[in-house]
Tab-separated table of C-alpha atoms and ligand atoms in Angstrom:
chain	number	residue	atom	x	y	z
A	17	MET	CA	73.697	118.796	147.925
A	18	ARG	CA	72.951	121.597	150.314
A	19	LEU	CA	74.719	122.804	153.444
A	20	ILE	CA	72.961	125.175	155.801
A	21	ASN	CA	74.977	126.986	158.485
A	22	VAL	CA	77.368	124.099	158.986
A	23	THR	CA	79.862	124.645	161.810
A	24	LYS	CA	82.495	122.302	163.236
A	25	LYS	CA	84.804	123.073	166.140
A	26	TYR	CA	87.819	121.207	167.477
A	27	GLY	CA	88.061	122.549	171.028
A	28	GLU	CA	89.044	126.204	170.657
A	29	ILE	CA	89.495	125.995	166.874
A	30	THR	CA	86.513	126.623	164.645
A	31	ALA	CA	87.493	124.498	161.638
A	32	ILE	CA	84.458	125.587	159.595
A	33	LYS	CA	81.955	128.286	160.455
A	34	ASN	CA	78.430	128.889	159.141
A	35	ILE	CA	79.024	127.258	155.772
A	36	ASN	CA	76.189	127.607	153.260
A	37	ILE	CA	76.593	125.917	149.886
A	38	ASN	CA	74.077	124.889	147.278
A	39	VAL	CA	75.557	122.407	144.819
A	40	ARG	CA	73.481	121.995	141.677
A	41	ASN	CA	72.609	118.630	140.191
A	42	LYS	CA	75.391	117.487	137.794
A	43	GLU	CA	77.601	120.377	138.770
A	44	TYR	CA	81.386	120.099	139.102
A	45	LEU	CA	82.145	122.251	142.127
A	46	CYS	CA	85.667	122.942	143.332
A	47	ILE	CA	86.539	124.144	146.822
A	48	ILE	CA	89.837	125.986	147.135
A	49	GLY	CA	91.639	127.752	149.944
A	50	PRO	CA	94.971	127.773	151.737
A	51	SER	CA	96.116	124.861	153.860
A	52	GLY	CA	94.201	124.662	157.155
A	53	CYS	CA	91.185	126.691	155.978
A	54	GLY	CA	88.771	123.798	156.647
A	55	LYS	CA	88.397	122.068	153.269
A	56	THR	CA	88.903	118.519	154.568
A	57	THR	CA	86.655	119.115	157.561
A	58	LEU	CA	83.940	120.306	155.188
A	59	ILE	CA	84.217	117.321	152.815
A	60	LYS	CA	84.279	114.894	155.760
A	61	CYS	CA	81.093	116.471	157.113
A	62	ILE	CA	79.397	115.885	153.754
A	63	ALA	CA	80.686	112.297	153.577
A	64	GLY	CA	79.527	111.566	157.127
A	65	ILE	CA	82.985	110.881	158.540
A	66	ILE	CA	82.604	113.875	160.866
A	67	GLU	CA	79.361	115.118	162.410
A	68	PRO	CA	79.104	118.924	162.425
A	69	ASP	CA	78.324	120.712	165.701
A	70	GLU	CA	75.686	122.849	164.041
A	71	GLY	CA	73.869	123.069	160.738
A	72	GLU	CA	72.141	120.793	158.281
A	73	ILE	CA	73.364	118.666	155.388
A	74	TYR	CA	70.950	117.681	152.620
A	75	ILE	CA	71.632	115.258	149.795
A	76	ASP	CA	68.787	114.833	147.299
A	77	ASN	CA	66.604	116.913	149.631
A	78	LYS	CA	67.023	114.377	152.439
A	79	LEU	CA	68.491	115.435	155.767
A	80	MET	CA	71.769	113.533	156.218
A	81	ASN	CA	72.790	114.525	159.739
A	82	ASN	CA	73.482	111.343	161.710
A	83	VAL	CA	73.041	109.145	158.623
A	84	PRO	CA	76.063	106.761	158.493
A	85	ILE	CA	78.594	107.038	155.643
A	86	GLN	CA	77.487	103.915	153.793
A	87	ASP	CA	73.885	105.125	153.656
A	88	ARG	CA	74.599	108.614	152.262
A	89	GLY	CA	75.052	107.423	148.682
A	90	VAL	CA	78.338	109.221	148.180
A	91	GLY	CA	81.591	108.017	146.641
A	92	TYR	CA	84.813	109.530	147.856
A	93	VAL	CA	88.491	109.655	146.971
A	94	PHE	CA	91.015	111.124	149.350
A	95	GLN	CA	94.567	112.327	148.964
A	96	GLU	CA	96.020	109.335	150.746
A	97	ILE	CA	95.235	106.538	148.340
A	98	ALA	CA	93.215	103.999	150.292
A	99	LEU	CA	93.026	100.809	148.253
A	100	PHE	CA	92.736	97.362	149.781
A	101	PRO	CA	96.343	96.135	149.514
A	102	HIS	CA	95.476	92.411	149.452
A	103	MET	CA	92.986	92.848	146.585
A	104	THR	CA	93.734	93.162	142.865
A	105	VAL	CA	92.693	96.204	140.831
A	106	TYR	CA	89.641	94.284	139.658
A	107	GLU	CA	88.680	93.285	143.192
A	108	ASN	CA	89.183	96.827	144.464
A	109	VAL	CA	87.015	98.323	141.749
A	110	SER	CA	84.304	95.683	142.156
A	111	TYR	CA	84.194	96.042	145.931
A	112	GLY	CA	81.453	98.676	145.847
A	113	PRO	CA	78.683	96.922	143.934
A	114	PHE	CA	79.457	93.560	145.532
A	115	VAL	CA	78.891	95.022	148.944
A	116	LYS	CA	75.693	96.567	147.668
A	117	GLY	CA	74.594	93.041	146.646
A	118	LEU	CA	73.945	93.419	142.918
A	119	SER	CA	73.698	90.403	140.597
A	120	ILE	CA	77.029	89.088	139.285
A	121	SER	CA	76.278	89.884	135.612
A	122	SER	CA	75.285	93.494	136.136
A	123	VAL	CA	78.304	94.003	138.373
A	124	LYS	CA	80.612	92.657	135.651
A	125	ASN	CA	79.270	95.132	133.106
A	126	ILE	CA	79.723	98.112	135.395
A	127	ILE	CA	83.225	97.092	136.415
A	128	ASN	CA	84.431	96.434	132.890
A	129	GLU	CA	83.079	99.760	131.725
A	130	LEU	CA	84.868	101.616	134.519
A	131	ILE	CA	88.113	99.742	133.957
A	132	ASP	CA	87.951	100.650	130.263
A	133	MET	CA	87.208	104.279	131.056
A	134	MET	CA	90.167	104.572	133.391
A	135	LYS	CA	92.375	102.655	130.921
A	136	LEU	CA	93.241	100.021	133.522
A	137	GLN	CA	92.584	96.987	131.265
A	138	ASP	CA	96.180	95.771	131.478
A	139	ARG	CA	96.370	96.122	135.246
A	140	VAL	CA	93.268	94.276	136.472
A	141	LYS	CA	95.223	91.379	138.006
A	142	ASP	CA	97.850	93.555	139.684
A	143	HIS	CA	97.900	94.416	143.345
A	144	PRO	CA	98.098	98.109	144.312
A	145	SER	CA	101.751	97.848	145.345
A	146	ALA	CA	102.677	97.011	141.736
A	147	LEU	CA	101.031	100.157	140.358
A	148	SER	CA	102.277	103.698	139.829
A	149	GLY	CA	100.680	106.463	141.895
A	150	GLY	CA	98.608	107.510	138.895
A	151	ALA	CA	97.274	103.991	138.293
A	152	GLN	CA	96.510	103.585	142.007
A	153	GLN	CA	94.580	106.815	142.039
A	154	LYS	CA	92.703	105.804	138.872
A	155	THR	CA	91.756	102.584	140.642
A	156	ALA	CA	90.537	104.564	143.654
A	157	ILE	CA	88.467	106.788	141.340
A	158	ALA	CA	87.008	103.754	139.522
A	159	ARG	CA	86.141	102.251	142.900
A	160	ALA	CA	84.370	105.438	143.992
A	161	LEU	CA	82.409	105.407	140.733
A	162	SER	CA	81.534	101.703	141.057
A	163	SER	CA	79.601	102.417	144.234
A	164	GLY	CA	76.863	103.754	141.960
A	165	SER	CA	76.876	107.063	143.862
A	166	ARG	CA	75.481	110.125	142.114
A	167	LEU	CA	77.547	112.423	144.328
A	168	LEU	CA	81.322	112.165	144.341
A	169	LEU	CA	83.572	113.771	146.923
A	170	PHE	CA	87.226	114.304	146.064
A	171	ASP	CA	89.656	115.615	148.679
A	172	GLU	CA	92.896	116.559	146.903
A	173	PRO	CA	92.672	113.311	144.917
A	174	LEU	CA	95.574	114.248	142.654
A	175	GLY	CA	97.747	115.837	145.335
A	176	SER	CA	100.236	112.991	145.632
A	177	LEU	CA	100.834	112.571	141.898
A	178	ASP	CA	103.427	113.899	139.468
A	179	VAL	CA	102.534	117.220	137.848
A	180	LYS	CA	102.193	115.665	134.380
A	181	VAL	CA	99.960	112.816	135.548
A	182	ARG	CA	97.952	115.252	137.672
A	183	LYS	CA	97.226	117.477	134.684
A	184	VAL	CA	96.024	114.579	132.538
A	185	LEU	CA	93.948	112.958	135.286
A	186	ARG	CA	92.133	116.138	136.256
A	187	TYR	CA	90.559	116.430	132.807
A	188	GLU	CA	89.695	112.722	132.795
A	189	LEU	CA	88.036	113.160	136.165
A	190	ARG	CA	85.880	116.000	134.929
A	191	ARG	CA	85.048	114.198	131.687
A	192	LEU	CA	83.973	111.060	133.561
A	193	VAL	CA	81.741	113.006	135.926
A	194	LYS	CA	80.175	114.896	133.011
A	195	ASP	CA	79.773	111.779	130.805
A	196	LEU	CA	78.076	109.874	133.606
A	197	GLY	CA	75.911	112.831	134.631
A	198	LEU	CA	77.203	112.862	138.211
A	199	THR	CA	77.714	115.666	140.706
A	200	ALA	CA	81.205	116.270	142.073
A	201	ILE	CA	82.654	118.283	144.931
A	202	HIS	CA	86.399	118.500	144.464
A	203	VAL	CA	88.676	119.990	147.112
A	204	THR	CA	92.073	121.257	146.059
A	205	HIS	CA	94.644	123.798	147.177
A	206	ASP	CA	95.722	124.131	143.525
A	207	GLN	CA	93.815	127.116	142.168
A	208	GLU	CA	94.956	126.393	138.619
A	209	GLU	CA	93.506	122.884	138.820
A	210	ALA	CA	90.200	124.308	140.050
A	211	MET	CA	90.121	126.976	137.331
A	212	SER	CA	90.560	124.414	134.585
A	213	ILE	CA	87.911	121.885	135.652
A	214	ALA	CA	85.240	123.557	137.804
A	215	ASP	CA	81.821	124.837	136.776
A	216	ARG	CA	81.925	126.940	139.925
A	217	ILE	CA	84.548	127.538	142.585
A	218	VAL	CA	84.062	128.159	146.306
A	219	VAL	CA	86.922	130.132	147.868
A	220	MET	CA	87.481	129.436	151.561
A	221	ARG	CA	89.614	131.116	154.165
A	222	SER	CA	89.887	130.563	157.945
A	223	GLY	CA	86.892	128.236	158.008
A	224	GLU	CA	84.592	130.575	156.117
A	225	ILE	CA	83.456	131.062	152.527
A	226	VAL	CA	85.002	134.158	150.983
A	227	GLU	CA	83.189	134.047	147.665
A	228	VAL	CA	81.641	131.750	145.063
A	229	GLY	CA	81.766	132.174	141.296
A	230	THR	CA	82.647	130.682	137.928
A	231	PRO	CA	86.388	130.445	137.215
A	232	LEU	CA	86.155	133.414	134.849
A	233	GLU	CA	84.203	135.568	137.319
A	234	LEU	CA	86.758	134.911	140.045
A	235	TYR	CA	89.589	135.674	137.666
A	236	LEU	CA	88.281	138.794	135.954
A	237	ARG	CA	86.080	140.308	138.653
A	238	PRO	CA	87.103	138.948	142.048
A	239	LYS	CA	84.835	140.482	144.705
A	240	THR	CA	87.507	140.404	147.380
A	241	LEU	CA	91.175	141.272	147.649
A	242	PHE	CA	91.791	137.795	149.030
A	243	THR	CA	90.430	136.106	145.904
A	244	ALA	CA	92.263	138.551	143.630
A	245	ASN	CA	95.472	137.415	145.295
A	246	PHE	CA	94.707	133.712	145.761
A	247	VAL	CA	93.302	133.013	142.305
A	248	GLY	CA	95.996	133.893	139.786
A	249	GLU	CA	98.379	136.724	140.566
A	250	ALA	CA	97.735	140.434	141.056
A	251	ASN	CA	99.529	143.727	141.611
A	252	PHE	CA	98.138	145.822	144.451
A	253	PHE	CA	98.701	149.478	145.183
A	254	VAL	CA	97.069	151.989	147.465
A	255	GLY	CA	95.414	155.166	146.240
A	256	GLU	CA	92.901	157.855	147.051
A	257	LEU	CA	89.567	158.293	145.370
A	258	ILE	CA	89.286	161.659	143.563
A	259	ASP	CA	85.934	161.513	141.771
A	260	ILE	CA	84.050	159.960	138.880
A	261	ASP	CA	84.292	161.686	135.480
A	262	GLU	CA	81.427	162.344	133.030
A	263	ARG	CA	82.053	158.987	131.299
A	264	GLY	CA	81.753	157.044	134.530
A	265	ASN	CA	85.482	156.432	134.890
A	266	VAL	CA	86.686	156.440	138.470
A	267	LYS	CA	89.643	158.759	139.050
A	268	VAL	CA	92.206	157.604	141.583
A	269	ASP	CA	95.312	159.338	142.900
A	270	VAL	CA	98.273	156.996	143.333
A	271	ASN	CA	101.346	158.733	144.760
A	272	GLY	CA	100.366	161.994	143.038
A	273	LYS	CA	99.492	160.531	139.624
A	274	VAL	CA	95.920	160.207	138.377
A	275	PHE	CA	94.535	156.860	137.240
A	276	PHE	CA	91.288	155.901	135.600
A	277	SER	CA	89.293	152.740	136.131
A	278	SER	CA	86.076	151.742	134.413
A	279	CYS	CA	85.358	149.382	137.314
A	280	LYS	CA	81.967	150.069	138.953
A	281	LEU	CA	82.382	151.737	142.313
A	282	ASN	CA	80.110	150.253	144.954
A	283	PHE	CA	81.690	151.745	148.063
A	284	GLU	CA	82.524	155.226	149.297
A	285	THR	CA	85.760	155.059	151.239
A	286	LYS	CA	88.401	157.608	150.312
A	287	LYS	CA	91.342	155.238	150.696
A	288	ILE	CA	91.249	152.418	148.175
A	289	VAL	CA	93.272	149.517	146.833
A	290	VAL	CA	93.818	149.203	143.084
A	291	ALA	CA	94.529	145.746	141.660
A	292	ILE	CA	95.583	144.557	138.218
A	293	ARG	CA	96.715	141.171	136.921
A	294	PRO	CA	100.262	141.090	135.491
A	295	GLU	CA	99.213	139.827	132.044
A	296	PHE	CA	96.778	142.714	131.515
A	297	ILE	CA	99.537	145.308	131.681
A	298	VAL	CA	100.754	146.254	128.216
A	299	MET	CA	104.490	146.841	128.020
A	300	GLY	CA	106.092	148.659	125.083
A	301	ARG	CA	109.054	150.804	124.121
A	302	LYS	CA	107.242	153.926	122.980
A	303	THR	CA	105.520	156.461	125.172
A	304	SER	CA	101.797	155.937	124.866
A	305	LYS	CA	99.000	158.495	124.846
A	306	ALA	CA	96.604	155.931	126.313
A	307	LYS	CA	95.102	156.478	129.765
A	308	ASN	CA	97.109	155.078	132.686
A	309	SER	CA	100.468	155.215	131.009
A	310	TRP	CA	103.520	154.726	133.297
A	311	LYS	CA	107.205	154.907	132.621
A	312	GLY	CA	109.433	152.296	134.179
A	313	VAL	CA	112.701	150.401	134.240
A	314	ILE	CA	112.969	146.600	134.109
A	315	GLU	CA	114.475	145.311	137.361
A	316	GLU	CA	114.007	141.576	136.927
A	317	LYS	CA	113.186	139.122	134.137
A	318	ILE	CA	112.214	135.502	134.697
A	319	PHE	CA	111.479	132.899	132.031
A	320	LEU	CA	108.366	130.912	132.943
A	321	GLY	CA	108.150	128.627	129.920
A	322	SER	CA	105.179	130.030	128.077
A	323	SER	CA	105.741	133.603	129.233
A	324	PHE	CA	108.169	136.056	130.799
A	325	ARG	CA	107.603	137.627	134.199
A	326	PHE	CA	109.091	141.076	134.692
A	327	LYS	CA	109.459	143.324	137.695
A	328	VAL	CA	109.299	146.941	136.610
A	329	SER	CA	109.956	149.883	138.915
A	330	THR	CA	107.914	152.853	137.771
A	331	ASP	CA	108.399	156.603	138.018
A	332	ASN	CA	105.512	156.517	140.441
A	333	ASP	CA	107.176	154.647	143.315
A	334	VAL	CA	105.260	151.479	142.549
A	335	THR	CA	106.888	148.233	141.458
A	336	LEU	CA	104.714	146.242	139.075
A	337	VAL	CA	104.823	142.633	138.003
A	338	VAL	CA	104.175	142.307	134.265
A	339	LYS	CA	103.718	139.100	132.283
A	340	ALA	CA	104.277	138.953	128.550
A	341	PRO	CA	103.842	135.931	126.269
A	342	LEU	CA	106.875	134.288	124.737
A	343	SER	CA	105.643	135.268	121.275
A	344	SER	CA	105.843	138.989	122.043
A	345	GLU	CA	108.860	141.276	121.699
A	346	ALA	CA	109.441	140.610	125.415
A	347	ILE	CA	112.032	138.037	124.432
A	348	ASN	CA	114.422	140.898	123.580
A	349	TRP	CA	113.887	143.035	126.676
A	350	ARG	CA	116.710	143.236	129.183
A	351	ILE	CA	117.192	144.297	132.748
A	352	GLY	CA	117.774	148.065	132.819
A	353	ASP	CA	115.659	148.756	129.700
A	354	HIS	CA	113.308	151.736	129.856
A	355	VAL	CA	109.752	150.745	129.065
A	356	ASN	CA	106.278	152.197	128.895
A	357	LEU	CA	103.433	150.472	130.717
A	358	VAL	CA	99.739	150.903	129.996
A	359	LEU	CA	97.231	149.697	132.571
A	360	PRO	CA	93.930	149.338	130.646
A	361	THR	CA	91.058	151.026	132.513
A	362	ARG	CA	88.799	147.988	132.284
A	363	TYR	CA	91.290	145.779	134.107
A	364	LEU	CA	91.939	148.145	137.020
A	365	LEU	CA	89.964	146.670	139.908
A	366	LEU	CA	89.055	148.844	142.885
A	367	TYR	CA	88.487	147.811	146.504
A	368	PRO	CA	87.903	149.747	149.712
A	369	TYR	CA	91.072	149.807	151.801
A	370	PRO	CA	90.599	146.938	154.298
A	371	LYS	CA	90.284	147.722	158.013
A	372	GLU	CA	92.897	145.090	158.878
A	373	GLY	CA	95.382	146.499	156.337
A	374	LEU	CA	96.302	145.242	152.861
A	375	GLU	CA	98.886	142.674	153.996
A	376	ARG	CA	96.489	140.907	156.310
A	377	ALA	CA	93.596	141.073	153.863
A	378	ILE	CA	95.464	139.059	151.263
A	379	ALA	CA	97.598	136.858	153.551
A	380	LEU	CA	97.322	133.105	153.098
A	381	GLU	CA	98.113	132.368	156.735
A	382	THR	CA	95.008	132.264	158.786
A	383	PHE	CA	94.327	134.510	161.747
A	384	ARG	CA	91.879	132.445	163.752
B	8	ADP	P1	92.374	121.934	155.102
B	8	ADP	O1	91.861	120.637	154.596
B	8	ADP	O2	91.787	123.120	154.394
B	8	ADP	O3	93.877	122.016	155.092
B	8	ADP	P2	91.351	121.040	157.677
B	8	ADP	O4	89.888	120.881	157.514
B	8	ADP	O5	92.168	119.802	157.649
B	8	ADP	O6	91.905	122.115	156.631
B	8	ADP	O7	91.631	121.776	159.048
B	8	ADP	C1	90.958	122.950	159.450
B	8	ADP	C2	91.444	123.368	160.827
B	8	ADP	O8	91.010	122.427	161.795
B	8	ADP	C3	92.947	123.441	160.963
B	8	ADP	O9	93.276	124.528	161.811
B	8	ADP	C4	93.314	122.130	161.600
B	8	ADP	O10	94.497	122.243	162.355
B	8	ADP	C5	92.104	121.861	162.479
B	8	ADP	N1	91.854	120.422	162.651
B	8	ADP	C6	91.547	119.548	161.658
B	8	ADP	N2	91.328	118.302	162.142
B	8	ADP	C7	91.504	118.384	163.487
B	8	ADP	C8	91.423	117.450	164.562
B	8	ADP	N3	91.092	116.182	164.352
B	8	ADP	N4	91.661	117.917	165.797
B	8	ADP	C9	91.983	119.211	166.030
B	8	ADP	N5	92.078	120.139	165.067
B	8	ADP	C10	91.837	119.750	163.808
B	9	MG	MG1	92.866	118.981	153.661
């Protein structure tokens, strides 16, 4: 599936602007971004529910602009579960192939296989109103698959479900797509969901693509401050570039203290933003001789289940968020304790200070 310069406006609002995406065959692609950034508009353009104002949409190398939904060969599942209320689970799932006019016996095989896969065997005679949200959504997914489409479009398909059910279903969804050799485009505002199932992730903001990468690339080496903030969590502080030492480490002055980063510098502005993820900061009791060692006092401690999240005010006028696993000595640390923080050079990310200011550069609200 390929989008070339796709733009859609609603009056004054440009919902999506110059979108270019190349989805590979059999890829599981996730699209993430804050509410209102244009994800639904984009998926509806691909499905054929909305016609873009500009740009081209190709599926299987065929131009799809102005091709009606039913002829695009796509299956879709949206956040609002849209089953036929007067039909049973079996009838809902078999709706696709029947409309396509396959023979009864081949239809039966496909349907039974899908019902088995989604573990809906016991519910085939039930009507949607008798099902839980999870079972309804499984039925909707089975129905999308029964259309025989090679390209599946999911718009927040798990959004209305309980967290537990959502976590189980997301892996089933990916497994199904992979087992059947299909291609999926999955829209979600849940960056954790995207990280755990996508081959690649597209990050959107204010109708535009910010960056594209594998989950690990976006997590470890986000190209933009926005992604660093939106995917996972990050500490940001402002500094001034000093120089690069003989080993290639970048030296940065933060409030009068020198820091080293082994991050490659590909810009030349003097004012820069340093970012580091909370779980990469090493917290200990003893003063360390390692590079980038800070002293601090614990201001806040929150139990997150599998980890602790601390707020530490440092002797450098910077407050840092630090995450430590439950298995570490963090369990004994208390508010008011003096600690030593080491910020490993390879995890210190550097960005040019944004023209619009740091706050705006990472803000989730859109400034259209
Ligand atoms: P998302 O799915 O990422 O939350 P949408 O694609 O639904 O974003 O919306 C993108 C932008 O387009 C938003 O500013 C939204 O208010 C606007 N928008 C969406 N649909 C319409 C519509 N039918 N009429 C006017 N504005 C719309
Ligand atoms: Mg949406």
